[in-house]
Amino acid sequence: MDIKENDESRVITPTELQPHDSVSARTGTLWTAVTHIITGVIGAGVLSLAWATAKLGWIAGPAALLAFAGVTLLSAFLLSDCYRFPDPDNGPLRLNSYSQAVKLYLGKKNEIVCGVVVYISLFGCGIAYTIVTATCIRAIMKSNCYHREGHNAPCSFGDNNNYFMLLFGLTQIFMSQIPNFHNMLWLSLVAAIMSFTYSFIGMALALGKIIEKGKIEGSVRGSPAENRGAKVWLAFQALGNIAFSYPFSIILLEIQDTLRSPPAEKQTMKKASAVAVFIQTFFFFCCGCFGYAAFGDSTPGNLLTGSGFFEPFWLVDFANACIVLHLVGGYQVYSQPIFAAVERWLTKKYPQNKFIARFYGFNLPLLRGGTVRLNPMRTCLRTMYVLITTGVAVMFPYFNEVLGVLGAIGFWPLAVYFPVEMCILQKKIRSWTRPWLLLRGFSFVCLLVCLLSLVGSVYGLVGAKFG
């Protein structure tokens, strides 16, 4: 479990201690930090929380939501102290990225491991977003069919979303030619607005369904399964879905780097994390518990794409359209860091290669400015990436199973292991002391839960594919 280098013998070079400030004038406040966190965590994962609650039941479901909230908050507190290096109060170096913090505190090997986990998670999000988008397009078609033909009409449109996935992939091939994050601020803004919109609509529709029925569905044990073993694996898969929705560790230091001081950045960030986790948990509780209370054992894997909501059909259509618009932008938000890393590596390794370094201009009369500059390497690389994510999504079009795998893979290393190890080193906590035992015990328990979640999600993924 311990993969760090012998850091006591490391010598921090003057280059590492030079300021790496990414923001020339830090003007962020408590409320801007809260806004950034909430915008970052409210996304497609919230749509699976009703299903996760249904698999766990009325006691274990809410308890799991609270437990993950607590782990996320503790992780945020530990990371907030790591912002200044080497001293949390007066350190001369501000760390403006998660990978930079891992490198300086834990060494190059841990930075590589961290990068691999991050890029796997980002790649997986591209697959998950492709699956969800196709499901939402089909849900819009079904909603319109139910409105025209009646709620008992077949309106199946088949169970194959491949055509919709291919359409989404084709769209992303063009969207992926956006050079970098600086050229897609508008896309991120639209994505954030859409995520809040469809989440609120889903919550409101579920609440309306409860009022319409006049009773609360569900049970303490949760949804039944074929046998006891299948029930256990579904429960762990549900934990993976919750783990996917919660943590914001990977963006915490970037947000903290925008905060003004005084007061100390870590103080503001801890307050912002507490407020944001409270709002996030309340929001997730409402989506998860309202969805389960509305549908009980028949709770769909995706709250807005099941057949539970029929009217008002236009609102259901609008919510699913918001999901599609969000995920078109969200796909790029998660893909651009991968594009940037690979392109930076290729450019550095082969600086004289014309295929990699040369740009070609094309005149497009309908476009402002008239000229588009394309790079052959960028075009081929990004197109290939979209084709791979689309191909994997077509092979494994299972929303909850894929989210469970992603949550299980990313939660422990990014939200628990690295923050705990950095905290131990920074605070010089000696081995086998009480704080050391508590932190390592906490990390071990989270590792065990994530491993079981991973096994359960992989079991569910294989069963869905070959069962």
Tab-separated table of C-alpha atoms in Angstrom:
chain	number	residue	atom	x	y	z
A	1	MET	CA	0.000	0.000	0.000
A	2	ASP	CA	2.962	2.324	0.636
A	3	ILE	CA	4.354	3.486	-2.704
A	4	LYS	CA	6.135	6.682	-1.728
A	5	GLU	CA	9.858	7.260	-2.064
A	6	ASN	CA	12.215	7.791	0.859
A	7	ASP	CA	11.360	11.462	1.201
A	8	GLU	CA	13.507	12.101	4.271
A	9	SER	CA	16.544	11.876	2.007
A	10	ARG	CA	15.087	14.102	-0.697
A	11	VAL	CA	16.600	17.533	-1.222
A	12	ILE	CA	14.186	20.152	-2.489
A	13	THR	CA	15.955	22.118	-5.196
A	14	PRO	CA	15.820	25.919	-5.522
A	15	THR	CA	13.881	25.475	-8.748
A	16	GLU	CA	11.147	23.614	-6.893
A	17	LEU	CA	10.944	26.395	-4.314
A	18	GLN	CA	10.408	29.106	-6.892
A	19	PRO	CA	6.878	30.485	-6.958
A	20	HIS	CA	4.677	28.759	-9.509
A	21	ASP	CA	1.869	31.270	-9.271
A	22	SER	CA	-0.785	30.719	-11.898
A	23	VAL	CA	-2.857	33.716	-10.810
A	24	SER	CA	-1.248	37.145	-10.745
A	25	ALA	CA	-3.962	38.731	-8.632
A	26	ARG	CA	-5.884	36.401	-6.321
A	27	THR	CA	-9.290	37.880	-5.643
A	28	GLY	CA	-11.333	34.769	-4.812
A	29	THR	CA	-13.533	34.659	-1.719
A	30	LEU	CA	-15.352	32.061	0.348
A	31	TRP	CA	-18.387	32.205	-1.916
A	32	THR	CA	-16.483	32.056	-5.213
A	33	ALA	CA	-14.740	28.935	-3.911
A	34	VAL	CA	-18.074	27.387	-2.902
A	35	THR	CA	-19.454	28.174	-6.364
A	36	HIS	CA	-16.476	26.559	-8.111
A	37	ILE	CA	-16.763	23.396	-6.008
A	38	ILE	CA	-20.519	23.018	-6.475
A	39	THR	CA	-20.200	23.621	-10.219
A	40	GLY	CA	-17.484	20.976	-10.406
A	41	VAL	CA	-19.322	18.224	-8.516
A	42	ILE	CA	-22.925	18.554	-9.718
A	43	GLY	CA	-22.948	16.445	-12.846
A	44	ALA	CA	-24.091	13.235	-14.492
A	45	GLY	CA	-23.222	11.193	-11.403
A	46	VAL	CA	-26.175	12.668	-9.519
A	47	LEU	CA	-28.540	10.827	-11.870
A	48	SER	CA	-27.393	7.450	-10.501
A	49	LEU	CA	-27.893	8.255	-6.800
A	50	ALA	CA	-31.550	7.174	-6.687
A	51	TRP	CA	-30.549	3.778	-8.110
A	52	ALA	CA	-27.672	3.512	-5.605
A	53	THR	CA	-30.017	4.344	-2.717
A	54	ALA	CA	-32.483	1.738	-3.975
A	55	LYS	CA	-29.813	-0.987	-3.944
A	56	LEU	CA	-28.712	-0.104	-0.401
A	57	GLY	CA	-32.106	0.580	1.202
A	58	TRP	CA	-33.436	3.260	3.526
A	59	ILE	CA	-30.763	2.809	6.219
A	60	ALA	CA	-27.568	1.925	4.338
A	61	GLY	CA	-28.321	4.312	1.439
A	62	PRO	CA	-28.487	7.589	3.419
A	63	ALA	CA	-25.704	6.334	5.699
A	64	ALA	CA	-23.445	5.794	2.673
A	65	LEU	CA	-24.206	9.294	1.384
A	66	LEU	CA	-23.235	10.730	4.764
A	67	ALA	CA	-20.110	8.576	5.023
A	68	PHE	CA	-18.797	9.651	1.628
A	69	ALA	CA	-19.582	13.258	2.519
A	70	GLY	CA	-17.485	12.904	5.676
A	71	VAL	CA	-14.565	11.332	3.812
A	72	THR	CA	-14.718	14.045	1.149
A	73	LEU	CA	-14.686	16.796	3.773
A	74	LEU	CA	-11.738	15.265	5.647
A	75	SER	CA	-9.877	14.898	2.354
A	76	ALA	CA	-10.530	18.577	1.591
A	77	PHE	CA	-9.203	19.642	4.989
A	78	LEU	CA	-6.020	17.595	4.551
A	79	LEU	CA	-5.405	18.962	1.063
A	80	SER	CA	-6.063	22.562	2.140
A	81	ASP	CA	-3.095	22.314	4.504
A	82	CYS	CA	-0.890	21.145	1.636
A	83	TYR	CA	-1.395	24.308	-0.457
A	84	ARG	CA	1.729	26.008	0.909
A	85	PHE	CA	5.011	24.113	0.805
A	86	PRO	CA	6.775	23.039	2.941
A	87	ASP	CA	5.036	24.817	5.852
A	88	PRO	CA	1.200	25.003	5.796
A	89	ASP	CA	1.174	28.532	7.271
A	90	ASN	CA	4.224	30.349	5.902
A	91	GLY	CA	5.509	28.135	3.101
A	92	PRO	CA	7.037	30.215	0.277
A	93	LEU	CA	5.692	27.995	-2.505
A	94	ARG	CA	2.019	27.885	-3.454
A	95	LEU	CA	0.994	24.626	-5.089
A	96	ASN	CA	-1.568	25.302	-7.788
A	97	SER	CA	-2.258	21.743	-8.948
A	98	TYR	CA	-2.845	18.328	-7.408
A	99	SER	CA	-0.051	16.647	-9.383
A	100	GLN	CA	2.433	19.349	-8.365
A	101	ALA	CA	1.601	18.767	-4.703
A	102	VAL	CA	2.019	14.990	-5.061
A	103	LYS	CA	5.376	15.462	-6.795
A	104	LEU	CA	6.836	17.805	-4.170
A	105	TYR	CA	5.537	15.962	-1.123
A	106	LEU	CA	5.759	12.336	-2.253
A	107	GLY	CA	8.198	12.277	-5.150
A	108	LYS	CA	8.230	11.543	-8.863
A	109	LYS	CA	7.048	7.918	-8.636
A	110	ASN	CA	3.883	8.947	-6.818
A	111	GLU	CA	3.311	11.714	-9.343
A	112	ILE	CA	3.379	9.119	-12.130
A	113	VAL	CA	0.926	6.861	-10.265
A	114	CYS	CA	-1.308	9.864	-9.582
A	115	GLY	CA	-1.212	10.859	-13.247
A	116	VAL	CA	-2.157	7.357	-14.388
A	117	VAL	CA	-5.167	7.265	-12.029
A	118	VAL	CA	-6.262	10.756	-13.087
A	119	TYR	CA	-6.038	10.000	-16.795
A	120	ILE	CA	-7.863	6.678	-16.402
A	121	SER	CA	-10.636	8.535	-14.587
A	122	LEU	CA	-10.782	11.239	-17.275
A	123	PHE	CA	-10.860	8.631	-20.042
A	124	GLY	CA	-13.594	6.745	-18.210
A	125	CYS	CA	-15.696	9.887	-17.902
A	126	GLY	CA	-15.597	10.241	-21.684
A	127	ILE	CA	-16.976	6.697	-21.996
A	128	ALA	CA	-19.663	7.304	-19.352
A	129	TYR	CA	-20.749	10.571	-20.988
A	130	THR	CA	-21.089	8.844	-24.357
A	131	ILE	CA	-23.359	6.206	-22.798
A	132	VAL	CA	-25.525	8.719	-20.932
A	133	THR	CA	-25.970	10.997	-23.940
A	134	ALA	CA	-27.221	8.142	-26.125
A	135	THR	CA	-29.640	7.044	-23.386
A	136	CYS	CA	-30.993	10.591	-23.020
A	137	ILE	CA	-31.601	10.998	-26.759
A	138	ARG	CA	-33.582	7.759	-26.744
A	139	ALA	CA	-35.451	8.927	-23.620
A	140	ILE	CA	-36.578	12.083	-25.461
A	141	MET	CA	-37.937	9.988	-28.319
A	142	LYS	CA	-39.740	7.665	-25.885
A	143	SER	CA	-41.235	10.584	-23.965
A	144	ASN	CA	-42.692	12.065	-27.128
A	145	CYS	CA	-44.025	8.658	-28.157
A	146	TYR	CA	-45.741	8.146	-24.769
A	147	HIS	CA	-47.318	11.579	-25.073
A	148	ARG	CA	-48.686	10.804	-28.533
A	149	GLU	CA	-49.626	7.137	-28.144
A	150	GLY	CA	-50.421	6.864	-24.435
A	151	HIS	CA	-48.472	5.693	-21.389
A	152	ASN	CA	-49.088	2.014	-22.145
A	153	ALA	CA	-47.746	2.158	-25.706
A	154	PRO	CA	-44.686	-0.015	-26.471
A	155	CYS	CA	-42.407	2.931	-27.473
A	156	SER	CA	-39.309	0.781	-27.015
A	157	PHE	CA	-37.184	2.135	-29.904
A	158	GLY	CA	-35.052	-0.921	-29.252
A	159	ASP	CA	-32.454	-1.278	-26.539
A	160	ASN	CA	-29.578	-0.493	-28.865
A	161	ASN	CA	-28.124	2.996	-28.434
A	162	ASN	CA	-25.246	2.466	-30.844
A	163	TYR	CA	-26.521	4.912	-33.449
A	164	PHE	CA	-26.880	7.649	-30.849
A	165	MET	CA	-23.400	6.924	-29.481
A	166	LEU	CA	-21.939	7.172	-32.956
A	167	LEU	CA	-23.753	10.474	-33.476
A	168	PHE	CA	-22.317	11.789	-30.209
A	169	GLY	CA	-18.856	10.582	-31.209
A	170	LEU	CA	-19.116	12.334	-34.571
A	171	THR	CA	-20.049	15.558	-32.776
A	172	GLN	CA	-17.083	15.185	-30.421
A	173	ILE	CA	-14.645	14.702	-33.300
A	174	PHE	CA	-15.464	18.257	-34.383
A	175	MET	CA	-15.673	19.641	-30.833
A	176	SER	CA	-12.298	18.124	-29.993
A	177	GLN	CA	-10.573	20.402	-32.456
A	178	ILE	CA	-11.050	23.280	-29.976
A	179	PRO	CA	-7.375	24.113	-29.206
A	180	ASN	CA	-7.483	24.295	-25.384
A	181	PHE	CA	-9.379	25.365	-22.262
A	182	HIS	CA	-8.851	29.055	-22.990
A	183	ASN	CA	-11.013	28.691	-26.090
A	184	MET	CA	-13.878	26.863	-24.361
A	185	LEU	CA	-14.896	29.070	-21.412
A	186	TRP	CA	-18.337	29.480	-22.969
A	187	LEU	CA	-18.671	25.694	-23.253
A	188	SER	CA	-17.866	25.179	-19.563
A	189	LEU	CA	-20.378	27.866	-18.560
A	190	VAL	CA	-23.162	26.266	-20.599
A	191	ALA	CA	-22.299	22.840	-19.164
A	192	ALA	CA	-22.502	24.138	-15.582
A	193	ILE	CA	-25.898	25.790	-16.136
A	194	MET	CA	-27.271	22.658	-17.779
A	195	SER	CA	-26.094	20.379	-14.940
A	196	PHE	CA	-27.922	22.447	-12.329
A	197	THR	CA	-31.035	22.636	-14.486
A	198	TYR	CA	-31.526	18.923	-15.114
A	199	SER	CA	-30.608	18.021	-11.538
A	200	PHE	CA	-33.273	20.344	-10.131
A	201	ILE	CA	-35.830	19.077	-12.658
A	202	GLY	CA	-35.126	15.458	-11.722
A	203	MET	CA	-35.495	16.260	-8.033
A	204	ALA	CA	-38.735	18.177	-8.626
A	205	LEU	CA	-40.236	15.433	-10.818
A	206	ALA	CA	-39.433	12.795	-8.189
A	207	LEU	CA	-41.026	14.912	-5.462
A	208	GLY	CA	-44.098	15.409	-7.640
A	209	LYS	CA	-44.322	11.642	-8.160
A	210	ILE	CA	-44.280	11.063	-4.393
A	211	ILE	CA	-47.075	13.608	-3.893
A	212	GLU	CA	-49.076	12.053	-6.738
A	213	LYS	CA	-48.803	8.549	-5.230
A	214	GLY	CA	-49.399	9.779	-1.707
A	215	LYS	CA	-46.887	7.330	-0.229
A	216	ILE	CA	-43.183	6.651	0.083
A	217	GLU	CA	-41.868	3.597	-1.753
A	218	GLY	CA	-38.882	1.489	-0.785
A	219	SER	CA	-37.758	-0.636	2.130
A	220	VAL	CA	-34.987	-0.929	4.698
A	221	ARG	CA	-33.327	-3.757	2.773
A	222	GLY	CA	-33.491	-2.054	-0.602
A	223	SER	CA	-34.317	-3.599	-3.954
A	224	PRO	CA	-34.336	-7.408	-4.050
A	225	ALA	CA	-31.867	-9.417	-6.138
A	226	GLU	CA	-31.736	-12.950	-7.553
A	227	ASN	CA	-29.838	-14.254	-4.541
A	228	ARG	CA	-27.880	-13.055	-1.531
A	229	GLY	CA	-24.554	-12.972	-3.394
A	230	ALA	CA	-25.970	-10.834	-6.203
A	231	LYS	CA	-27.451	-8.480	-3.610
A	232	VAL	CA	-24.037	-8.004	-1.966
A	233	TRP	CA	-22.323	-7.194	-5.261
A	234	LEU	CA	-25.084	-4.770	-6.241
A	235	ALA	CA	-24.651	-3.016	-2.891
A	236	PHE	CA	-20.914	-2.582	-3.494
A	237	GLN	CA	-21.604	-1.417	-7.032
A	238	ALA	CA	-23.949	1.197	-5.562
A	239	LEU	CA	-21.113	2.417	-3.312
A	240	GLY	CA	-18.986	2.855	-6.436
A	241	ASN	CA	-21.717	5.020	-7.973
A	242	ILE	CA	-21.799	7.223	-4.864
A	243	ALA	CA	-17.988	7.436	-4.839
A	244	PHE	CA	-18.071	8.669	-8.423
A	245	SER	CA	-20.336	11.580	-7.481
A	246	TYR	CA	-18.652	13.023	-4.408
A	247	PRO	CA	-14.970	13.959	-4.367
A	248	PHE	CA	-13.519	17.192	-5.722
A	249	SER	CA	-9.928	16.596	-4.585
A	250	ILE	CA	-8.466	16.937	-8.060
A	251	ILE	CA	-9.648	20.566	-8.430
A	252	LEU	CA	-9.276	21.729	-4.812
A	253	LEU	CA	-5.783	23.222	-5.034
A	254	GLU	CA	-6.606	25.005	-8.299
A	255	ILE	CA	-9.583	26.625	-6.552
A	256	GLN	CA	-7.543	27.453	-3.453
A	257	ASP	CA	-4.967	29.159	-5.667
A	258	THR	CA	-7.591	31.751	-6.639
A	259	LEU	CA	-8.265	32.869	-3.029
A	260	ARG	CA	-7.086	36.186	-1.674
A	261	SER	CA	-5.345	36.510	1.670
A	262	PRO	CA	-5.606	37.429	4.474
A	263	PRO	CA	-7.237	35.418	5.928
A	264	ALA	CA	-4.983	32.454	5.176
A	265	GLU	CA	-6.004	30.547	2.065
A	266	LYS	CA	-6.328	27.293	3.963
A	267	GLN	CA	-8.813	28.826	6.413
A	268	THR	CA	-11.037	30.122	3.627
A	269	MET	CA	-10.755	26.840	1.718
A	270	LYS	CA	-11.764	24.763	4.731
A	271	LYS	CA	-14.825	26.940	5.315
A	272	ALA	CA	-15.702	26.772	1.608
A	273	SER	CA	-15.306	22.978	1.598
A	274	ALA	CA	-17.563	22.615	4.630
A	275	VAL	CA	-20.269	24.799	3.078
A	276	ALA	CA	-19.961	23.108	-0.326
A	277	VAL	CA	-20.058	19.563	1.090
A	278	PHE	CA	-23.141	20.468	3.147
A	279	ILE	CA	-24.926	21.850	0.058
A	280	GLN	CA	-23.715	18.925	-2.056
A	281	THR	CA	-24.884	16.355	0.499
A	282	PHE	CA	-28.296	17.997	0.871
A	283	PHE	CA	-28.671	18.066	-2.902
A	284	PHE	CA	-27.553	14.440	-3.294
A	285	PHE	CA	-29.857	13.372	-0.470
A	286	CYS	CA	-32.807	14.956	-2.217
A	287	CYS	CA	-32.004	13.389	-5.602
A	288	GLY	CA	-31.195	9.960	-4.168
A	289	CYS	CA	-33.935	9.706	-1.555
A	290	PHE	CA	-36.694	11.405	-3.567
A	291	GLY	CA	-35.954	9.145	-6.529
A	292	TYR	CA	-36.065	6.005	-4.391
A	293	ALA	CA	-39.176	7.181	-2.543
A	294	ALA	CA	-40.897	7.804	-5.876
A	295	PHE	CA	-40.090	4.478	-7.592
A	296	GLY	CA	-39.045	2.013	-4.890
A	297	ASP	CA	-37.791	-1.299	-6.253
A	298	SER	CA	-38.321	-0.125	-9.849
A	299	THR	CA	-35.969	2.878	-9.497
A	300	PRO	CA	-34.186	3.310	-12.863
A	301	GLY	CA	-30.410	3.394	-13.180
A	302	ASN	CA	-30.648	6.929	-14.560
A	303	LEU	CA	-33.350	8.951	-12.844
A	304	LEU	CA	-34.397	10.900	-15.942
A	305	THR	CA	-34.160	8.200	-18.613
A	306	GLY	CA	-36.399	5.541	-17.076
A	307	SER	CA	-40.074	5.209	-17.923
A	308	GLY	CA	-41.284	6.648	-14.633
A	309	PHE	CA	-41.845	10.243	-15.733
A	310	PHE	CA	-44.466	10.773	-18.419
A	311	GLU	CA	-45.888	14.235	-17.850
A	312	PRO	CA	-45.272	17.037	-18.351
A	313	PHE	CA	-43.528	15.464	-21.310
A	314	TRP	CA	-41.996	18.761	-22.404
A	315	LEU	CA	-40.239	19.112	-19.041
A	316	VAL	CA	-38.871	15.566	-19.282
A	317	ASP	CA	-37.668	16.354	-22.810
A	318	PHE	CA	-36.111	19.611	-21.654
A	319	ALA	CA	-34.277	17.904	-18.768
A	320	ASN	CA	-32.823	15.254	-21.072
A	321	ALA	CA	-31.877	17.908	-23.623
A	322	CYS	CA	-30.031	19.734	-20.826
A	323	ILE	CA	-28.145	16.529	-20.036
A	324	VAL	CA	-27.123	16.172	-23.681
A	325	LEU	CA	-25.912	19.790	-23.856
A	326	HIS	CA	-24.045	19.405	-20.565
A	327	LEU	CA	-22.313	16.223	-21.631
A	328	VAL	CA	-21.284	17.631	-24.999
A	329	GLY	CA	-19.337	20.249	-23.057
A	330	GLY	CA	-18.454	17.961	-20.146
A	331	TYR	CA	-16.789	15.473	-22.505
A	332	GLN	CA	-14.405	18.197	-23.616
A	333	VAL	CA	-13.722	19.358	-20.049
A	334	TYR	CA	-12.542	15.846	-19.181
A	335	SER	CA	-10.761	15.197	-22.489
A	336	GLN	CA	-8.754	18.395	-22.920
A	337	PRO	CA	-6.238	17.564	-20.111
A	338	ILE	CA	-5.451	14.267	-21.869
A	339	PHE	CA	-5.073	16.026	-25.217
A	340	ALA	CA	-2.791	18.645	-23.675
A	341	ALA	CA	-0.569	16.096	-21.896
A	342	VAL	CA	-0.045	13.855	-24.946
A	343	GLU	CA	0.456	16.757	-27.360
A	344	ARG	CA	2.926	18.435	-24.991
A	345	TRP	CA	4.914	15.202	-24.723
A	346	LEU	CA	4.994	14.622	-28.488
A	347	THR	CA	5.967	18.234	-29.228
A	348	LYS	CA	8.816	18.073	-26.707
A	349	LYS	CA	10.074	14.703	-27.972
A	350	TYR	CA	9.839	15.493	-31.709
A	351	PRO	CA	10.124	19.294	-32.007
A	352	GLN	CA	11.264	19.253	-35.661
A	353	ASN	CA	8.681	16.802	-36.988
A	354	LYS	CA	6.450	18.627	-39.460
A	355	PHE	CA	3.495	16.309	-38.822
A	356	ILE	CA	3.587	17.320	-35.158
A	357	ALA	CA	4.734	20.945	-35.263
A	358	ARG	CA	3.257	22.373	-38.446
A	359	PHE	CA	-0.146	24.082	-38.734
A	360	TYR	CA	-2.178	24.551	-41.901
A	361	GLY	CA	-4.696	27.335	-42.503
A	362	PHE	CA	-8.076	26.819	-44.183
A	363	ASN	CA	-10.381	29.607	-45.302
A	364	LEU	CA	-14.007	29.264	-44.212
A	365	PRO	CA	-16.124	32.208	-45.397
A	366	LEU	CA	-18.917	31.652	-42.854
A	367	LEU	CA	-16.546	31.702	-39.868
A	368	ARG	CA	-15.562	34.885	-38.052
A	369	GLY	CA	-11.964	35.636	-38.970
A	370	GLY	CA	-12.297	33.417	-42.052
A	371	THR	CA	-9.379	31.073	-41.264
A	372	VAL	CA	-9.107	27.822	-39.314
A	373	ARG	CA	-5.658	26.537	-38.325
A	374	LEU	CA	-5.344	22.751	-38.082
A	375	ASN	CA	-2.446	20.592	-36.979
A	376	PRO	CA	-2.237	17.069	-38.477
A	377	MET	CA	-1.017	15.459	-35.257
A	378	ARG	CA	-3.715	17.144	-33.158
A	379	THR	CA	-6.462	16.233	-35.639
A	380	CYS	CA	-5.437	12.560	-35.876
A	381	LEU	CA	-4.732	12.140	-32.161
A	382	ARG	CA	-7.993	13.668	-30.987
A	383	THR	CA	-10.043	11.871	-33.605
A	384	MET	CA	-8.488	8.552	-32.562
A	385	TYR	CA	-9.223	9.291	-28.900
A	386	VAL	CA	-12.913	9.968	-29.634
A	387	LEU	CA	-13.142	6.796	-31.732
A	388	ILE	CA	-11.674	4.728	-28.881
A	389	THR	CA	-13.998	6.146	-26.190
A	390	THR	CA	-16.992	5.696	-28.494
A	391	GLY	CA	-15.950	2.135	-29.327
A	392	VAL	CA	-15.586	1.169	-25.659
A	393	ALA	CA	-18.973	2.764	-24.889
A	394	VAL	CA	-20.594	0.738	-27.673
A	395	MET	CA	-19.025	-2.432	-26.241
A	396	PHE	CA	-20.041	-1.688	-22.633
A	397	PRO	CA	-23.152	0.548	-22.708
A	398	TYR	CA	-23.947	0.063	-19.012
A	399	PHE	CA	-24.289	3.334	-17.106
A	400	ASN	CA	-24.319	2.228	-13.458
A	401	GLU	CA	-21.657	-0.437	-13.901
A	402	VAL	CA	-19.270	1.954	-15.661
A	403	LEU	CA	-19.818	4.654	-13.024
A	404	GLY	CA	-19.197	2.091	-10.290
A	405	VAL	CA	-15.862	1.076	-11.815
A	406	LEU	CA	-14.765	4.711	-12.251
A	407	GLY	CA	-15.768	5.667	-8.722
A	408	ALA	CA	-13.988	2.665	-7.218
A	409	ILE	CA	-10.780	3.283	-9.178
A	410	GLY	CA	-10.459	7.001	-8.491
A	411	PHE	CA	-11.873	7.575	-5.010
A	412	TRP	CA	-9.284	5.959	-2.728
A	413	PRO	CA	-6.036	7.143	-4.353
A	414	LEU	CA	-7.169	10.693	-5.138
A	415	ALA	CA	-9.465	11.460	-2.207
A	416	VAL	CA	-7.790	9.401	0.531
A	417	TYR	CA	-4.342	7.906	-0.060
A	418	PHE	CA	-2.407	10.882	-1.448
A	419	PRO	CA	-3.959	13.467	0.949
A	420	VAL	CA	-3.232	11.212	3.943
A	421	GLU	CA	0.376	10.549	2.880
A	422	MET	CA	1.034	14.246	2.209
A	423	CYS	CA	-0.444	15.154	5.581
A	424	ILE	CA	1.780	12.626	7.404
A	425	LEU	CA	4.897	13.997	5.718
A	426	GLN	CA	4.024	17.653	6.069
A	427	LYS	CA	3.118	17.445	9.745
A	428	LYS	CA	6.035	15.032	10.412
A	429	ILE	CA	3.737	12.525	12.118
A	430	ARG	CA	5.876	9.725	13.498
A	431	SER	CA	5.085	6.077	12.787
A	432	TRP	CA	2.875	4.160	15.215
A	433	THR	CA	1.736	7.265	17.065
A	434	ARG	CA	-1.995	7.728	17.579
A	435	PRO	CA	-2.490	10.247	14.699
A	436	TRP	CA	-0.459	7.981	12.389
A	437	LEU	CA	-2.560	4.940	13.281
A	438	LEU	CA	-5.822	6.865	12.831
A	439	LEU	CA	-4.831	8.215	9.418
A	440	ARG	CA	-3.496	4.888	8.164
A	441	GLY	CA	-6.523	3.041	9.545
A	442	PHE	CA	-8.836	5.504	7.826
A	443	SER	CA	-6.953	5.011	4.553
A	444	PHE	CA	-7.073	1.200	4.876
A	445	VAL	CA	-10.840	1.119	5.508
A	446	CYS	CA	-11.456	3.334	2.471
A	447	LEU	CA	-9.167	1.119	0.380
A	448	LEU	CA	-11.111	-1.974	1.421
A	449	VAL	CA	-14.467	-0.367	0.527
A	450	CYS	CA	-13.164	0.773	-2.864
A	451	LEU	CA	-11.720	-2.668	-3.664
A	452	LEU	CA	-15.044	-4.321	-2.869
A	453	SER	CA	-16.833	-1.666	-4.938
A	454	LEU	CA	-14.470	-2.319	-7.835
A	455	VAL	CA	-15.045	-6.083	-7.680
A	456	GLY	CA	-18.807	-5.581	-7.452
A	457	SER	CA	-18.848	-3.154	-10.379
A	458	VAL	CA	-16.646	-5.348	-12.576
A	459	TYR	CA	-18.854	-8.326	-11.673
A	460	GLY	CA	-21.908	-6.307	-12.697
A	461	LEU	CA	-20.220	-5.126	-15.917
A	462	VAL	CA	-19.244	-8.651	-16.951
A	463	GLY	CA	-22.673	-9.966	-15.998
A	464	ALA	CA	-24.424	-7.264	-18.026
A	465	LYS	CA	-22.208	-7.962	-21.041
A	466	PHE	CA	-22.215	-11.753	-21.052
A	467	GLY	CA	-25.144	-12.619	-18.784
